[in-house]
PDB file of C-alpha atoms in Angstrom:
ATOM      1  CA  UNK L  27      11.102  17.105  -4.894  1.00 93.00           C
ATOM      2  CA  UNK L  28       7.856  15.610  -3.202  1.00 98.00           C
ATOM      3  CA  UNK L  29       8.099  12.289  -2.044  1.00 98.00           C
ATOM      4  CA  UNK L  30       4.757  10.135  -1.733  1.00 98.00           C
ATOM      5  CA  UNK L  31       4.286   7.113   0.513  1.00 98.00           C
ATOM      6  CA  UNK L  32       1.725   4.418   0.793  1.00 98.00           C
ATOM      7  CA  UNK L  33       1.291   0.859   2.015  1.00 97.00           C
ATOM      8  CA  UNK L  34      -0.662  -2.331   1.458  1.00 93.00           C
ATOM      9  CA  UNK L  35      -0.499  -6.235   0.765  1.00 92.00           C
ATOM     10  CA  UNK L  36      -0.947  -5.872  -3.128  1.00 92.00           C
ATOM     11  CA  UNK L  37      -1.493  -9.729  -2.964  1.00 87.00           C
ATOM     12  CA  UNK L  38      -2.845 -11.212  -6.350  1.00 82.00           C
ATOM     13  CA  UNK L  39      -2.162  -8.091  -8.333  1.00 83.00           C
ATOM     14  CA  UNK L  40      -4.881  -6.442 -10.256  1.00 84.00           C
ATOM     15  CA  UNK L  41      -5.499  -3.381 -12.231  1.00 86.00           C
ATOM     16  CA  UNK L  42      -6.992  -2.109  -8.858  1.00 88.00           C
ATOM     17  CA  UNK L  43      -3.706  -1.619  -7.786  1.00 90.00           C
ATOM     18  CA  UNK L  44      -2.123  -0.381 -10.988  1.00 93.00           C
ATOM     19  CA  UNK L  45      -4.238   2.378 -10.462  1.00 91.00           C
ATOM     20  CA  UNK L  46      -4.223   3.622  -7.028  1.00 94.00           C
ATOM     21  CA  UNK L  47      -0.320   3.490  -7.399  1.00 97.00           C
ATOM     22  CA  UNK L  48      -0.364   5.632 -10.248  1.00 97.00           C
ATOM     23  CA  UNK L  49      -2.849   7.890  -9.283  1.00 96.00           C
ATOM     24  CA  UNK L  50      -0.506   8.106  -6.260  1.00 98.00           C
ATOM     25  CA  UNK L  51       2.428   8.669  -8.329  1.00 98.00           C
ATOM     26  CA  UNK L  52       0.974  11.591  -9.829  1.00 97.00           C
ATOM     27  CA  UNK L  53       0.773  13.414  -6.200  1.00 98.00           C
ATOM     28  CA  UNK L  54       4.468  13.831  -6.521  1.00 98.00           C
ATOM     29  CA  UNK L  55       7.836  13.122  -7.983  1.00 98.00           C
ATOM     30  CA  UNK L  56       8.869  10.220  -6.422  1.00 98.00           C
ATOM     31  CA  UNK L  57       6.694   6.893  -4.963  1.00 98.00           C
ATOM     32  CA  UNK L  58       7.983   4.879  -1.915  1.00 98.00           C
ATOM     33  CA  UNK L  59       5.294   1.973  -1.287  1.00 98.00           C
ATOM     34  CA  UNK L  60       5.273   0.130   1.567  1.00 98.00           C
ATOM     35  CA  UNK L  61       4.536  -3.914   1.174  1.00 97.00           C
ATOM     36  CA  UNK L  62       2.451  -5.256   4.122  1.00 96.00           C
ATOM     37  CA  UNK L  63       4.715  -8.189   5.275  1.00 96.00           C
ATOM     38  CA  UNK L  64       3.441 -11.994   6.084  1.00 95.00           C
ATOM     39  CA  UNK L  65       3.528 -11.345   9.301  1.00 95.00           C
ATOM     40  CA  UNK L  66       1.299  -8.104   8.694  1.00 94.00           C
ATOM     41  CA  UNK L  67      -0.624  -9.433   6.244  1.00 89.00           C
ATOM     42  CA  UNK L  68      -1.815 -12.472   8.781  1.00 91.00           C
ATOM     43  CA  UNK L  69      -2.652 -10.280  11.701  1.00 90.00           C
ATOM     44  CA  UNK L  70      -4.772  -8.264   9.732  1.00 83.00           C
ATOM     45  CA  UNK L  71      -6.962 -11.056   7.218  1.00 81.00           C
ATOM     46  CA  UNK L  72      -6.259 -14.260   9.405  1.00 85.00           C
ATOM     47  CA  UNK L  73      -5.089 -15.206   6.247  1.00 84.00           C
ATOM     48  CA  UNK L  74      -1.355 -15.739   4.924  1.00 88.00           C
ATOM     49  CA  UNK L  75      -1.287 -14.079   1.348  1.00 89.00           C
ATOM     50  CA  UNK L  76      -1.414 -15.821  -1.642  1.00 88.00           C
ATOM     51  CA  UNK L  77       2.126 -14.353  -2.768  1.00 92.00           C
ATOM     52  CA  UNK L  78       4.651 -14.541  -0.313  1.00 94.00           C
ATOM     53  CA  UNK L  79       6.612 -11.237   0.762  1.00 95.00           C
ATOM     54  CA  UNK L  80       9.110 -11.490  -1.315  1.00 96.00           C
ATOM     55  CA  UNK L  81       7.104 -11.751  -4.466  1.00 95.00           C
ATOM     56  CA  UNK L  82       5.147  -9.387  -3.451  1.00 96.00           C
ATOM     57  CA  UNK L  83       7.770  -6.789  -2.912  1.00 97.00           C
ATOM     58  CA  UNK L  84       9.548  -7.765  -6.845  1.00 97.00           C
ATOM     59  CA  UNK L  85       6.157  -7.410  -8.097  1.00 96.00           C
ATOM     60  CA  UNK L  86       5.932  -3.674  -6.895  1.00 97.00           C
ATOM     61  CA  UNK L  87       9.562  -3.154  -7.510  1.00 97.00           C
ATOM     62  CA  UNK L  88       9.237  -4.018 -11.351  1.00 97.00           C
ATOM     63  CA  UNK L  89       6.173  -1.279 -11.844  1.00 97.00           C
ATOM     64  CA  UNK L  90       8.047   1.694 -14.130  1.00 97.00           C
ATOM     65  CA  UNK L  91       6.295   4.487 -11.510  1.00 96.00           C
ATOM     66  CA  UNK L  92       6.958   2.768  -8.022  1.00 98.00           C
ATOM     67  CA  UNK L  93      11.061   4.390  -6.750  1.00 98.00           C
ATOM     68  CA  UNK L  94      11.414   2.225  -3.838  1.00 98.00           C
ATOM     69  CA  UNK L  95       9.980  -0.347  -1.861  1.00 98.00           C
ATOM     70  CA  UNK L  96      10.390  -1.643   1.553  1.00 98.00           C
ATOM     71  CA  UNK L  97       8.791  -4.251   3.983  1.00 98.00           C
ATOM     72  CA  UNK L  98       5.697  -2.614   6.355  1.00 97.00           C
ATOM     73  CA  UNK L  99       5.998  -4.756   9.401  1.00 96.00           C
ATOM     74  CA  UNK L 100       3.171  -2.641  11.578  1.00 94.00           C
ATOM     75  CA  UNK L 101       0.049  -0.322  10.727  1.00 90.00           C
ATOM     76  CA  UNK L 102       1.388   1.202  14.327  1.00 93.00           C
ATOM     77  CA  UNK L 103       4.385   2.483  12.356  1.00 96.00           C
ATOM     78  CA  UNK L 104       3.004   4.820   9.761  1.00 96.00           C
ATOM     79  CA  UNK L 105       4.557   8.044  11.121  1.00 97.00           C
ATOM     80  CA  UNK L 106       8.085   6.146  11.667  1.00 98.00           C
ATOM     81  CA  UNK L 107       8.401   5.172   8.128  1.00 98.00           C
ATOM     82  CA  UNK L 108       6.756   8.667   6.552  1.00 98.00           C
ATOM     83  CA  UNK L 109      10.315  10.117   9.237  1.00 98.00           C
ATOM     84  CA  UNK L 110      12.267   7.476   7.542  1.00 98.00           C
ATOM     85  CA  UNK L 111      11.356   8.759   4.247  1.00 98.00           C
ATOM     86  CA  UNK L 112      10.642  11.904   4.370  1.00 98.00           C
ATOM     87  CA  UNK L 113       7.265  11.823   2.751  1.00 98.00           C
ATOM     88  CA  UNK L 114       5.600  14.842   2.271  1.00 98.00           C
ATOM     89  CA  UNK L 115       2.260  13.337   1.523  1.00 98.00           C
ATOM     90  CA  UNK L 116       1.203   9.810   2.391  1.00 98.00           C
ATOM     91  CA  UNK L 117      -1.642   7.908   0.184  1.00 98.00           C
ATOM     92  CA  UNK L 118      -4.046   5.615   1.161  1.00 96.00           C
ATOM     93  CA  UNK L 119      -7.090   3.965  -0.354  1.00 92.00           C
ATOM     94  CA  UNK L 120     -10.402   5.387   0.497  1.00 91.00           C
ATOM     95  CA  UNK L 121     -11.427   2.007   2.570  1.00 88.00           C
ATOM     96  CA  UNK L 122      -9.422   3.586   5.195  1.00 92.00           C
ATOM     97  CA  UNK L 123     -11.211   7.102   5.382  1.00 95.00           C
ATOM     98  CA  UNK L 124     -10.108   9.187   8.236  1.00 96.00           C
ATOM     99  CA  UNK L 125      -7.749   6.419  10.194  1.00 96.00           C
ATOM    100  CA  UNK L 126      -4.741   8.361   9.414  1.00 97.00           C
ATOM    101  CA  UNK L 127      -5.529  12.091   9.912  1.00 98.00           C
ATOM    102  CA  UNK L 128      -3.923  12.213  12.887  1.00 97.00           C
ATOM    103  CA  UNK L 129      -0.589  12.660  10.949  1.00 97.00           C
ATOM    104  CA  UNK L 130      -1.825  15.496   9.070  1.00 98.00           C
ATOM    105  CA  UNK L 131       0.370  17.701  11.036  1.00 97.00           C
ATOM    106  CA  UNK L 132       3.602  15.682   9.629  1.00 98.00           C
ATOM    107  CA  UNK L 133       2.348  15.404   5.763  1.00 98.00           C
ATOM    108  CA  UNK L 134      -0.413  15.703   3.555  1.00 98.00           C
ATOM    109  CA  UNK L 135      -2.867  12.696   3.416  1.00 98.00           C
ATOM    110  CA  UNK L 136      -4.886  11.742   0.597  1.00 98.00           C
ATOM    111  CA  UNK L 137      -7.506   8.835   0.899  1.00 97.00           C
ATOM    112  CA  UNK L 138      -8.054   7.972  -2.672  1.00 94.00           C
ATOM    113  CA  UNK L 139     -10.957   5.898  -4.202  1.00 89.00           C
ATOM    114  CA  UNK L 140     -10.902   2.048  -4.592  1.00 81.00           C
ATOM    115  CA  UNK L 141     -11.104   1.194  -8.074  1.00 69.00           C
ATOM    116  CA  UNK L 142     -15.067  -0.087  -8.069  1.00 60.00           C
ATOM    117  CA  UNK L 143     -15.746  -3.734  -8.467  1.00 61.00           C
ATOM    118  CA  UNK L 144     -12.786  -5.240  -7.863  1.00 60.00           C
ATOM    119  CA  UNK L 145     -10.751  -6.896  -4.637  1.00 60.00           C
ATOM    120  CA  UNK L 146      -8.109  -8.863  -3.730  1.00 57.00           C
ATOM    121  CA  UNK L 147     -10.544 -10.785  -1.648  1.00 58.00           C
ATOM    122  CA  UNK L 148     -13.316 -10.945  -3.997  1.00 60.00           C
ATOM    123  CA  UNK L 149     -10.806 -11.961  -6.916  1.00 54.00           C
ATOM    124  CA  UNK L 150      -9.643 -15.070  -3.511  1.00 53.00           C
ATOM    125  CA  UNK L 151     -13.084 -16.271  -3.064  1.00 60.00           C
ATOM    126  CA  UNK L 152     -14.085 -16.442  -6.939  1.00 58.00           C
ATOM    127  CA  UNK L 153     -11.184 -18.766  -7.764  1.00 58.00           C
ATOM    128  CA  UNK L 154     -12.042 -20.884  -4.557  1.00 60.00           C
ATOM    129  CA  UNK L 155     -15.601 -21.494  -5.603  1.00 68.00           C
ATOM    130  CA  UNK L 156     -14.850 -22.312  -8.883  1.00 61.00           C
TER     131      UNK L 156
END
């Protein structure tokens, strides 16, 4: 069995995200996604989310291809949680290109492309200028 990790806010869910978690699903047999927490999700955006935690984490929960979820409190973490897991291949989006081949020698990782033309941010800012 190959287990596949990955991480992010997935605030204001969009078929962006539908995609890079199946695409990611497809790597393996089973999908553990880590769900940036408030805390995270602050430190990183100087923003809170527009979704709390907690919906965030039911949102991700209810998708059909997504096995487990879990709260990421720290990008410093990454090799703890793939441990925790056991992932044999950890998934990111290609917006983070080379940040994370350092744990190559623990799993696989696969940087896959951002579905074009769409962004949590972008999707933010259009609904504030409206």
């Amino acid at each position: 069995m190959k287990t596949i990790i990955t991480f992010g806010t997935f605030d204001v869910f969009h078929i962006g995200h539908i995609k890079i978690l199946k695409r990611a699903k497809e790597l393996g047999d089973r999908l553990i996604v880590g769900v940036s927490s408030d805390r995270l999700n602050f430190s990183k955006k100087s923003r809170n989310p527009v979704y709390c935690q907690d919906q965030r984490l039911e949102i991700i929960n209810s998708l059909k291809f997504v096995d487990e979820v879990f709260v990421e409190d720290s990008l410093e973490k990454k090799l703890e949680y793939i441990k925790e897991f056991k992932a044999d291949v950890l998934v990111m989006g290609d917006d983070w290109l080379g940040k994370f081949d350092f744990l190559k020698s623990y799993c696989d990782v696969v940087y896959l492309e951002r579905t074009p033309s769409i962004s949590t941010t972008e999707i933010i800012e259009k609904i504030a200028t409206a």
